Amino acid sequence: MLRSDENASPGVPPQELFAAIGESAARWTQEGVLQDTAGLQPTATSSRVRLAAGEITTERGPFTDDKESINAYALIKVDSEQEAIARATEFLDLHRRLWPGWQGASEIRQVFGRAD
């Protein structure tokens, strides 16, 4: 998951970044690593349905109480945590090189499987 502060973004992502991400996605797909990926709309266009203290409430974004939000995700199939970290590092390096000033983090989470 790609996390960043929506309000601290240095403008619109450059086209060069989109092109580089597309090249990486094509390579990862060819390698059999990339299962799914997508960018997510800003929190201003989202809603939350929350269960707390036995009550269900609905809230409309933007969610200004969140410092960082999830902006995109990629589902990859790798053999180790080290490989997942290497792929995430490669992805963030594209942002570092092609979108100066952008800051964020890639959060790596394992998907529950049948054995879990």
PDB file of N, CA and C in Angstrom, residues 5-95:
ATOM      1  N   ASP A   5       0.645  11.913   2.600  1.00  0.00           N
ATOM      2  CA  ASP A   5      -0.208  12.995   3.061  1.00  0.00           C
ATOM      3  C   ASP A   5      -0.764  13.703   1.827  1.00  0.00           C
ATOM      4  N   GLU A   6      -2.068  13.570   1.599  1.00  0.00           N
ATOM      5  CA  GLU A   6      -2.678  14.179   0.402  1.00  0.00           C
ATOM      6  C   GLU A   6      -2.478  15.687   0.355  1.00  0.00           C
ATOM      7  N   ASN A   7      -2.431  16.322   1.518  1.00  0.00           N
ATOM      8  CA  ASN A   7      -2.333  17.780   1.568  1.00  0.00           C
ATOM      9  C   ASN A   7      -0.907  18.288   1.404  1.00  0.00           C
ATOM     10  N   ALA A   8       0.083  17.402   1.493  1.00  0.00           N
ATOM     11  CA  ALA A   8       1.482  17.823   1.380  1.00  0.00           C
ATOM     12  C   ALA A   8       2.088  17.436   0.033  1.00  0.00           C
ATOM     13  N   SER A   9       1.288  16.932  -0.871  1.00  0.00           N
ATOM     14  CA  SER A   9       1.773  16.489  -2.178  1.00  0.00           C
ATOM     15  C   SER A   9       2.298  17.673  -2.981  1.00  0.00           C
ATOM     16  N   PRO A  10       3.456  17.504  -3.641  1.00  0.00           N
ATOM     17  CA  PRO A  10       4.005  18.602  -4.440  1.00  0.00           C
ATOM     18  C   PRO A  10       3.355  18.700  -5.823  1.00  0.00           C
ATOM     19  N   GLY A  11       2.053  18.815  -5.873  1.00  0.00           N
ATOM     20  CA  GLY A  11       1.362  18.973  -7.141  1.00  0.00           C
ATOM     21  C   GLY A  11       0.942  17.665  -7.773  1.00  0.00           C
ATOM     22  N   VAL A  12       0.694  17.734  -9.061  1.00  0.00           N
ATOM     23  CA  VAL A  12       0.224  16.593  -9.843  1.00  0.00           C
ATOM     24  C   VAL A  12       1.422  15.694 -10.184  1.00  0.00           C
ATOM     25  N   PRO A  13       1.242  14.374 -10.094  1.00  0.00           N
ATOM     26  CA  PRO A  13       2.358  13.493 -10.469  1.00  0.00           C
ATOM     27  C   PRO A  13       2.759  13.717 -11.923  1.00  0.00           C
ATOM     28  N   PRO A  14       4.058  13.762 -12.187  1.00  0.00           N
ATOM     29  CA  PRO A  14       4.508  13.973 -13.570  1.00  0.00           C
ATOM     30  C   PRO A  14       4.236  12.761 -14.459  1.00  0.00           C
ATOM     31  N   GLN A  15       4.028  13.019 -15.727  1.00  0.00           N
ATOM     32  CA  GLN A  15       3.767  11.950 -16.694  1.00  0.00           C
ATOM     33  C   GLN A  15       4.912  10.941 -16.750  1.00  0.00           C
ATOM     34  N   GLU A  16       6.144  11.409 -16.526  1.00  0.00           N
ATOM     35  CA  GLU A  16       7.293  10.509 -16.526  1.00  0.00           C
ATOM     36  C   GLU A  16       7.163   9.442 -15.442  1.00  0.00           C
ATOM     37  N   LEU A  17       6.582   9.820 -14.313  1.00  0.00           N
ATOM     38  CA  LEU A  17       6.370   8.859 -13.234  1.00  0.00           C
ATOM     39  C   LEU A  17       5.357   7.803 -13.660  1.00  0.00           C
ATOM     40  N   PHE A  18       4.251   8.232 -14.258  1.00  0.00           N
ATOM     41  CA  PHE A  18       3.245   7.276 -14.732  1.00  0.00           C
ATOM     42  C   PHE A  18       3.845   6.314 -15.760  1.00  0.00           C
ATOM     43  N   ALA A  19       4.677   6.843 -16.652  1.00  0.00           N
ATOM     44  CA  ALA A  19       5.310   5.996 -17.662  1.00  0.00           C
ATOM     45  C   ALA A  19       6.236   4.974 -17.005  1.00  0.00           C
ATOM     46  N   ALA A  20       7.022   5.399 -16.036  1.00  0.00           N
ATOM     47  CA  ALA A  20       7.942   4.491 -15.343  1.00  0.00           C
ATOM     48  C   ALA A  20       7.185   3.439 -14.539  1.00  0.00           C
ATOM     49  N   ILE A  21       6.093   3.843 -13.907  1.00  0.00           N
ATOM     50  CA  ILE A  21       5.272   2.882 -13.165  1.00  0.00           C
ATOM     51  C   ILE A  21       4.683   1.861 -14.135  1.00  0.00           C
ATOM     52  N   GLY A  22       4.226   2.317 -15.291  1.00  0.00           N
ATOM     53  CA  GLY A  22       3.695   1.409 -16.305  1.00  0.00           C
ATOM     54  C   GLY A  22       4.735   0.408 -16.777  1.00  0.00           C
ATOM     55  N   GLU A  23       5.972   0.860 -16.962  1.00  0.00           N
ATOM     56  CA  GLU A  23       7.055  -0.044 -17.367  1.00  0.00           C
ATOM     57  C   GLU A  23       7.336  -1.072 -16.282  1.00  0.00           C
ATOM     58  N   SER A  24       7.387  -0.625 -15.032  1.00  0.00           N
ATOM     59  CA  SER A  24       7.603  -1.558 -13.917  1.00  0.00           C
ATOM     60  C   SER A  24       6.463  -2.561 -13.827  1.00  0.00           C
ATOM     61  N   ALA A  25       5.237  -2.085 -13.960  1.00  0.00           N
ATOM     62  CA  ALA A  25       4.077  -2.974 -13.877  1.00  0.00           C
ATOM     63  C   ALA A  25       4.125  -4.027 -14.984  1.00  0.00           C
ATOM     64  N   ALA A  26       4.497  -3.616 -16.186  1.00  0.00           N
ATOM     65  CA  ALA A  26       4.594  -4.577 -17.297  1.00  0.00           C
ATOM     66  C   ALA A  26       5.670  -5.623 -17.012  1.00  0.00           C
ATOM     67  N   ARG A  27       6.808  -5.180 -16.502  1.00  0.00           N
ATOM     68  CA  ARG A  27       7.891  -6.115 -16.188  1.00  0.00           C
ATOM     69  C   ARG A  27       7.485  -7.059 -15.069  1.00  0.00           C
ATOM     70  N   TRP A  28       6.884  -6.518 -13.994  1.00  0.00           N
ATOM     71  CA  TRP A  28       6.455  -7.349 -12.867  1.00  0.00           C
ATOM     72  C   TRP A  28       5.381  -8.340 -13.300  1.00  0.00           C
ATOM     73  N   THR A  29       4.502  -7.931 -14.208  1.00  0.00           N
ATOM     74  CA  THR A  29       3.471  -8.837 -14.732  1.00  0.00           C
ATOM     75  C   THR A  29       4.122  -9.960 -15.529  1.00  0.00           C
ATOM     76  N   GLN A  30       5.074  -9.608 -16.380  1.00  0.00           N
ATOM     77  CA  GLN A  30       5.776 -10.607 -17.178  1.00  0.00           C
ATOM     78  C   GLN A  30       6.533 -11.594 -16.282  1.00  0.00           C
ATOM     79  N   GLU A  31       7.058 -11.104 -15.158  1.00  0.00           N
ATOM     80  CA  GLU A  31       7.783 -11.954 -14.212  1.00  0.00           C
ATOM     81  C   GLU A  31       6.835 -12.799 -13.357  1.00  0.00           C
ATOM     82  N   GLY A  32       5.516 -12.541 -13.462  1.00  0.00           N
ATOM     83  CA  GLY A  32       4.540 -13.283 -12.687  1.00  0.00           C
ATOM     84  C   GLY A  32       4.389 -12.798 -11.257  1.00  0.00           C
ATOM     85  N   VAL A  33       4.890 -11.597 -10.974  1.00  0.00           N
ATOM     86  CA  VAL A  33       4.860 -11.045  -9.614  1.00  0.00           C
ATOM     87  C   VAL A  33       3.594 -10.225  -9.372  1.00  0.00           C
ATOM     88  N   LEU A  34       3.248  -9.344 -10.293  1.00  0.00           N
ATOM     89  CA  LEU A  34       2.129  -8.420 -10.097  1.00  0.00           C
ATOM     90  C   LEU A  34       0.799  -9.120 -10.333  1.00  0.00           C
ATOM     91  N   GLN A  35      -0.049  -9.117  -9.306  1.00  0.00           N
ATOM     92  CA  GLN A  35      -1.366  -9.739  -9.383  1.00  0.00           C
ATOM     93  C   GLN A  35      -2.464  -8.705  -9.661  1.00  0.00           C
ATOM     94  N   ASP A  36      -2.340  -7.515  -9.054  1.00  0.00           N
ATOM     95  CA  ASP A  36      -3.338  -6.460  -9.215  1.00  0.00           C
ATOM     96  C   ASP A  36      -2.735  -5.157  -8.713  1.00  0.00           C
ATOM     97  N   THR A  37      -3.193  -4.048  -9.233  1.00  0.00           N
ATOM     98  CA  THR A  37      -2.738  -2.737  -8.780  1.00  0.00           C
ATOM     99  C   THR A  37      -3.761  -1.686  -9.177  1.00  0.00           C
ATOM    100  N   ALA A  38      -3.806  -0.610  -8.407  1.00  0.00           N
ATOM    101  CA  ALA A  38      -4.679   0.512  -8.755  1.00  0.00           C
ATOM    102  C   ALA A  38      -4.325   1.716  -7.901  1.00  0.00           C
ATOM    103  N   GLY A  39      -4.547   2.874  -8.469  1.00  0.00           N
ATOM    104  CA  GLY A  39      -4.485   4.108  -7.698  1.00  0.00           C
ATOM    105  C   GLY A  39      -5.861   4.361  -7.105  1.00  0.00           C
ATOM    106  N   LEU A  40      -5.900   5.074  -5.995  1.00  0.00           N
ATOM    107  CA  LEU A  40      -7.169   5.340  -5.322  1.00  0.00           C
ATOM    108  C   LEU A  40      -7.484   6.830  -5.370  1.00  0.00           C
ATOM    109  N   GLN A  41      -8.753   7.147  -5.497  1.00  0.00           N
ATOM    110  CA  GLN A  41      -9.208   8.540  -5.497  1.00  0.00           C
ATOM    111  C   GLN A  41      -8.887   9.184  -4.147  1.00  0.00           C
ATOM    112  N   PRO A  42      -8.756  10.507  -4.098  1.00  0.00           N
ATOM    113  CA  PRO A  42      -8.493  11.192  -2.829  1.00  0.00           C
ATOM    114  C   PRO A  42      -9.619  10.950  -1.818  1.00  0.00           C
ATOM    115  N   THR A  43      -9.292  11.133  -0.548  1.00  0.00           N
ATOM    116  CA  THR A  43     -10.283  10.893   0.502  1.00  0.00           C
ATOM    117  C   THR A  43     -11.473  11.849   0.404  1.00  0.00           C
ATOM    118  N   ALA A  44     -11.316  12.943  -0.313  1.00  0.00           N
ATOM    119  CA  ALA A  44     -12.445  13.874  -0.493  1.00  0.00           C
ATOM    120  C   ALA A  44     -13.608  13.207  -1.208  1.00  0.00           C
ATOM    121  N   THR A  45     -13.328  12.133  -1.953  1.00  0.00           N
ATOM    122  CA  THR A  45     -14.382  11.446  -2.702  1.00  0.00           C
ATOM    123  C   THR A  45     -14.815  10.153  -2.025  1.00  0.00           C
ATOM    124  N   SER A  46     -14.400   9.949  -0.785  1.00  0.00           N
ATOM    125  CA  SER A  46     -14.657   8.663  -0.130  1.00  0.00           C
ATOM    126  C   SER A  46     -15.616   8.779   1.046  1.00  0.00           C
ATOM    127  N   SER A  47     -16.012   7.641   1.541  1.00  0.00           N
ATOM    128  CA  SER A  47     -16.879   7.540   2.724  1.00  0.00           C
ATOM    129  C   SER A  47     -16.316   6.471   3.641  1.00  0.00           C
ATOM    130  N   ARG A  48     -16.653   6.577   4.918  1.00  0.00           N
ATOM    131  CA  ARG A  48     -16.314   5.549   5.895  1.00  0.00           C
ATOM    132  C   ARG A  48     -17.595   5.098   6.568  1.00  0.00           C
ATOM    133  N   VAL A  49     -17.717   3.817   6.738  1.00  0.00           N
ATOM    134  CA  VAL A  49     -18.790   3.253   7.551  1.00  0.00           C
ATOM    135  C   VAL A  49     -18.075   2.610   8.730  1.00  0.00           C
ATOM    136  N   ARG A  50     -18.380   3.091   9.934  1.00  0.00           N
ATOM    137  CA  ARG A  50     -17.642   2.692  11.123  1.00  0.00           C
ATOM    138  C   ARG A  50     -18.575   2.045  12.138  1.00  0.00           C
ATOM    139  N   LEU A  51     -18.065   0.996  12.787  1.00  0.00           N
ATOM    140  CA  LEU A  51     -18.756   0.364  13.915  1.00  0.00           C
ATOM    141  C   LEU A  51     -17.943   0.669  15.158  1.00  0.00           C
ATOM    142  N   ALA A  52     -18.543   1.362  16.113  1.00  0.00           N
ATOM    143  CA  ALA A  52     -17.888   1.695  17.381  1.00  0.00           C
ATOM    144  C   ALA A  52     -18.950   1.755  18.469  1.00  0.00           C
ATOM    145  N   ALA A  53     -18.654   1.129  19.587  1.00  0.00           N
ATOM    146  CA  ALA A  53     -19.555   1.120  20.741  1.00  0.00           C
ATOM    147  C   ALA A  53     -20.950   0.634  20.353  1.00  0.00           C
ATOM    148  N   GLY A  54     -21.006  -0.337  19.445  1.00  0.00           N
ATOM    149  CA  GLY A  54     -22.277  -0.917  19.043  1.00  0.00           C
ATOM    150  C   GLY A  54     -23.079  -0.090  18.058  1.00  0.00           C
ATOM    151  N   GLU A  55     -22.556   1.034  17.615  1.00  0.00           N
ATOM    152  CA  GLU A  55     -23.259   1.923  16.686  1.00  0.00           C
ATOM    153  C   GLU A  55     -22.530   1.956  15.343  1.00  0.00           C
ATOM    154  N   ILE A  56     -23.313   1.980  14.268  1.00  0.00           N
ATOM    155  CA  ILE A  56     -22.761   2.120  12.929  1.00  0.00           C
ATOM    156  C   ILE A  56     -23.023   3.541  12.461  1.00  0.00           C
ATOM    157  N   THR A  57     -21.947   4.213  12.059  1.00  0.00           N
ATOM    158  CA  THR A  57     -22.063   5.580  11.556  1.00  0.00           C
ATOM    159  C   THR A  57     -21.409   5.662  10.184  1.00  0.00           C
ATOM    160  N   THR A  58     -21.837   6.668   9.435  1.00  0.00           N
ATOM    161  CA  THR A  58     -21.266   6.922   8.111  1.00  0.00           C
ATOM    162  C   THR A  58     -20.680   8.314   8.122  1.00  0.00           C
ATOM    163  N   GLU A  59     -19.502   8.435   7.527  1.00  0.00           N
ATOM    164  CA  GLU A  59     -18.807   9.713   7.462  1.00  0.00           C
ATOM    165  C   GLU A  59     -18.324   9.922   6.039  1.00  0.00           C
ATOM    166  N   ARG A  60     -18.473  11.128   5.546  1.00  0.00           N
ATOM    167  CA  ARG A  60     -18.050  11.483   4.195  1.00  0.00           C
ATOM    168  C   ARG A  60     -16.709  12.199   4.266  1.00  0.00           C
ATOM    169  N   GLY A  61     -15.778  11.882   3.343  1.00  0.00           N
ATOM    170  CA  GLY A  61     -14.467  12.523   3.322  1.00  0.00           C
ATOM    171  C   GLY A  61     -14.555  13.966   2.888  1.00  0.00           C
ATOM    172  N   PRO A  62     -13.495  14.723   2.947  1.00  0.00           N
ATOM    173  CA  PRO A  62     -12.141  14.262   3.237  1.00  0.00           C
ATOM    174  C   PRO A  62     -11.938  13.996   4.722  1.00  0.00           C
ATOM    175  N   PHE A  63     -10.961  13.162   5.002  1.00  0.00           N
ATOM    176  CA  PHE A  63     -10.675  12.786   6.382  1.00  0.00           C
ATOM    177  C   PHE A  63      -9.433  13.534   6.840  1.00  0.00           C
ATOM    178  N   THR A  64      -9.651  14.728   7.352  1.00  0.00           N
ATOM    179  CA  THR A  64      -8.541  15.603   7.730  1.00  0.00           C
ATOM    180  C   THR A  64      -7.833  15.136   8.992  1.00  0.00           C
ATOM    181  N   ASP A  65      -8.441  14.210   9.743  1.00  0.00           N
ATOM    182  CA  ASP A  65      -7.794  13.706  10.945  1.00  0.00           C
ATOM    183  C   ASP A  65      -6.693  12.700  10.625  1.00  0.00           C
ATOM    184  N   ASP A  66      -6.644  12.213   9.407  1.00  0.00           N
ATOM    185  CA  ASP A  66      -5.614  11.258   9.001  1.00  0.00           C
ATOM    186  C   ASP A  66      -4.406  12.015   8.461  1.00  0.00           C
ATOM    187  N   LYS A  67      -3.233  11.741   9.019  1.00  0.00           N
ATOM    188  CA  LYS A  67      -2.029  12.370   8.489  1.00  0.00           C
ATOM    189  C   LYS A  67      -1.689  11.782   7.120  1.00  0.00           C
ATOM    190  N   GLU A  68      -1.764  10.469   6.995  1.00  0.00           N
ATOM    191  CA  GLU A  68      -1.503   9.815   5.725  1.00  0.00           C
ATOM    192  C   GLU A  68      -2.687   8.958   5.337  1.00  0.00           C
ATOM    193  N   SER A  69      -2.933   8.859   4.052  1.00  0.00           N
ATOM    194  CA  SER A  69      -3.987   7.989   3.566  1.00  0.00           C
ATOM    195  C   SER A  69      -3.385   7.020   2.543  1.00  0.00           C
ATOM    196  N   ILE A  70      -4.111   5.964   2.256  1.00  0.00           N
ATOM    197  CA  ILE A  70      -3.669   5.003   1.248  1.00  0.00           C
ATOM    198  C   ILE A  70      -4.047   5.573  -0.116  1.00  0.00           C
ATOM    199  N   ASN A  71      -3.037   5.747  -0.978  1.00  0.00           N
ATOM    200  CA  ASN A  71      -3.256   6.356  -2.289  1.00  0.00           C
ATOM    201  C   ASN A  71      -3.278   5.340  -3.425  1.00  0.00           C
ATOM    202  N   ALA A  72      -2.687   4.174  -3.188  1.00  0.00           N
ATOM    203  CA  ALA A  72      -2.617   3.145  -4.217  1.00  0.00           C
ATOM    204  C   ALA A  72      -2.270   1.822  -3.545  1.00  0.00           C
ATOM    205  N   TYR A  73      -2.465   0.767  -4.292  1.00  0.00           N
ATOM    206  CA  TYR A  73      -2.058  -0.536  -3.774  1.00  0.00           C
ATOM    207  C   TYR A  73      -1.554  -1.391  -4.922  1.00  0.00           C
ATOM    208  N   ALA A  74      -0.744  -2.358  -4.561  1.00  0.00           N
ATOM    209  CA  ALA A  74      -0.313  -3.384  -5.509  1.00  0.00           C
ATOM    210  C   ALA A  74      -0.330  -4.705  -4.764  1.00  0.00           C
ATOM    211  N   LEU A  75      -0.905  -5.697  -5.382  1.00  0.00           N
ATOM    212  CA  LEU A  75      -0.907  -7.046  -4.836  1.00  0.00           C
ATOM    213  C   LEU A  75       0.149  -7.823  -5.610  1.00  0.00           C
ATOM    214  N   ILE A  76       1.215  -8.201  -4.887  1.00  0.00           N
ATOM    215  CA  ILE A  76       2.307  -8.918  -5.541  1.00  0.00           C
ATOM    216  C   ILE A  76       2.485 -10.285  -4.886  1.00  0.00           C
ATOM    217  N   LYS A  77       2.975 -11.207  -5.674  1.00  0.00           N
ATOM    218  CA  LYS A  77       3.233 -12.567  -5.186  1.00  0.00           C
ATOM    219  C   LYS A  77       4.740 -12.780  -5.222  1.00  0.00           C
ATOM    220  N   VAL A  78       5.332 -12.811  -4.029  1.00  0.00           N
ATOM    221  CA  VAL A  78       6.776 -12.964  -3.910  1.00  0.00           C
ATOM    222  C   VAL A  78       7.089 -14.092  -2.934  1.00  0.00           C
ATOM    223  N   ASP A  79       8.341 -14.509  -2.915  1.00  0.00           N
ATOM    224  CA  ASP A  79       8.749 -15.644  -2.088  1.00  0.00           C
ATOM    225  C   ASP A  79       9.196 -15.265  -0.689  1.00  0.00           C
ATOM    226  N   SER A  80       9.450 -13.975  -0.448  1.00  0.00           N
ATOM    227  CA  SER A  80       9.959 -13.589   0.867  1.00  0.00           C
ATOM    228  C   SER A  80       9.636 -12.134   1.182  1.00  0.00           C
ATOM    229  N   GLU A  81       9.742 -11.808   2.456  1.00  0.00           N
ATOM    230  CA  GLU A  81       9.572 -10.416   2.876  1.00  0.00           C
ATOM    231  C   GLU A  81      10.674  -9.552   2.269  1.00  0.00           C
ATOM    232  N   GLN A  82      11.881 -10.097   2.167  1.00  0.00           N
ATOM    233  CA  GLN A  82      12.992  -9.346   1.593  1.00  0.00           C
ATOM    234  C   GLN A  82      12.697  -8.964   0.137  1.00  0.00           C
ATOM    235  N   GLU A  83      12.076  -9.879  -0.612  1.00  0.00           N
ATOM    236  CA  GLU A  83      11.727  -9.552  -1.996  1.00  0.00           C
ATOM    237  C   GLU A  83      10.642  -8.489  -2.047  1.00  0.00           C
ATOM    238  N   ALA A  84       9.676  -8.562  -1.141  1.00  0.00           N
ATOM    239  CA  ALA A  84       8.628  -7.529  -1.080  1.00  0.00           C
ATOM    240  C   ALA A  84       9.237  -6.167  -0.765  1.00  0.00           C
ATOM    241  N   ILE A  85      10.185  -6.139   0.165  1.00  0.00           N
ATOM    242  CA  ILE A  85      10.853  -4.882   0.510  1.00  0.00           C
ATOM    243  C   ILE A  85      11.644  -4.352  -0.683  1.00  0.00           C
ATOM    244  N   ALA A  86      12.312  -5.228  -1.406  1.00  0.00           N
ATOM    245  CA  ALA A  86      13.068  -4.802  -2.597  1.00  0.00           C
ATOM    246  C   ALA A  86      12.139  -4.209  -3.653  1.00  0.00           C
ATOM    247  N   ARG A  87      10.976  -4.823  -3.864  1.00  0.00           N
ATOM    248  CA  ARG A  87      10.020  -4.299  -4.860  1.00  0.00           C
ATOM    249  C   ARG A  87       9.473  -2.945  -4.406  1.00  0.00           C
ATOM    250  N   ALA A  88       9.146  -2.821  -3.118  1.00  0.00           N
ATOM    251  CA  ALA A  88       8.641  -1.551  -2.596  1.00  0.00           C
ATOM    252  C   ALA A  88       9.702  -0.459  -2.703  1.00  0.00           C
ATOM    253  N   THR A  89      10.945  -0.814  -2.432  1.00  0.00           N
ATOM    254  CA  THR A  89      12.041   0.140  -2.542  1.00  0.00           C
ATOM    255  C   THR A  89      12.198   0.613  -3.981  1.00  0.00           C
ATOM    256  N   GLU A  90      12.113  -0.308  -4.922  1.00  0.00           N
ATOM    257  CA  GLU A  90      12.186   0.043  -6.344  1.00  0.00           C
ATOM    258  C   GLU A  90      11.078   1.020  -6.720  1.00  0.00           C
ATOM    259  N   PHE A  91       9.857   0.759  -6.225  1.00  0.00           N
ATOM    260  CA  PHE A  91       8.711   1.613  -6.529  1.00  0.00           C
ATOM    261  C   PHE A  91       8.893   3.015  -5.934  1.00  0.00           C
ATOM    262  N   LEU A  92       9.344   3.077  -4.678  1.00  0.00           N
ATOM    263  CA  LEU A  92       9.552   4.387  -4.058  1.00  0.00           C
ATOM    264  C   LEU A  92      10.703   5.143  -4.712  1.00  0.00           C
ATOM    265  N   ASP A  93      11.687   4.413  -5.217  1.00  0.00           N
ATOM    266  CA  ASP A  93      12.796   5.068  -5.904  1.00  0.00           C
ATOM    267  C   ASP A  93      12.321   5.784  -7.164  1.00  0.00           C
ATOM    268  N   LEU A  94      11.327   5.217  -7.841  1.00  0.00           N
ATOM    269  CA  LEU A  94      10.738   5.918  -8.995  1.00  0.00           C
ATOM    270  C   LEU A  94      10.182   7.267  -8.559  1.00  0.00           C
ATOM    271  N   HIS A  95       9.483   7.288  -7.428  1.00  0.00           N
ATOM    272  CA  HIS A  95       8.919   8.541  -6.917  1.00  0.00           C
ATOM    273  C   HIS A  95      10.038   9.525  -6.540  1.00  0.00           C
TER     274      HIS A  95
END
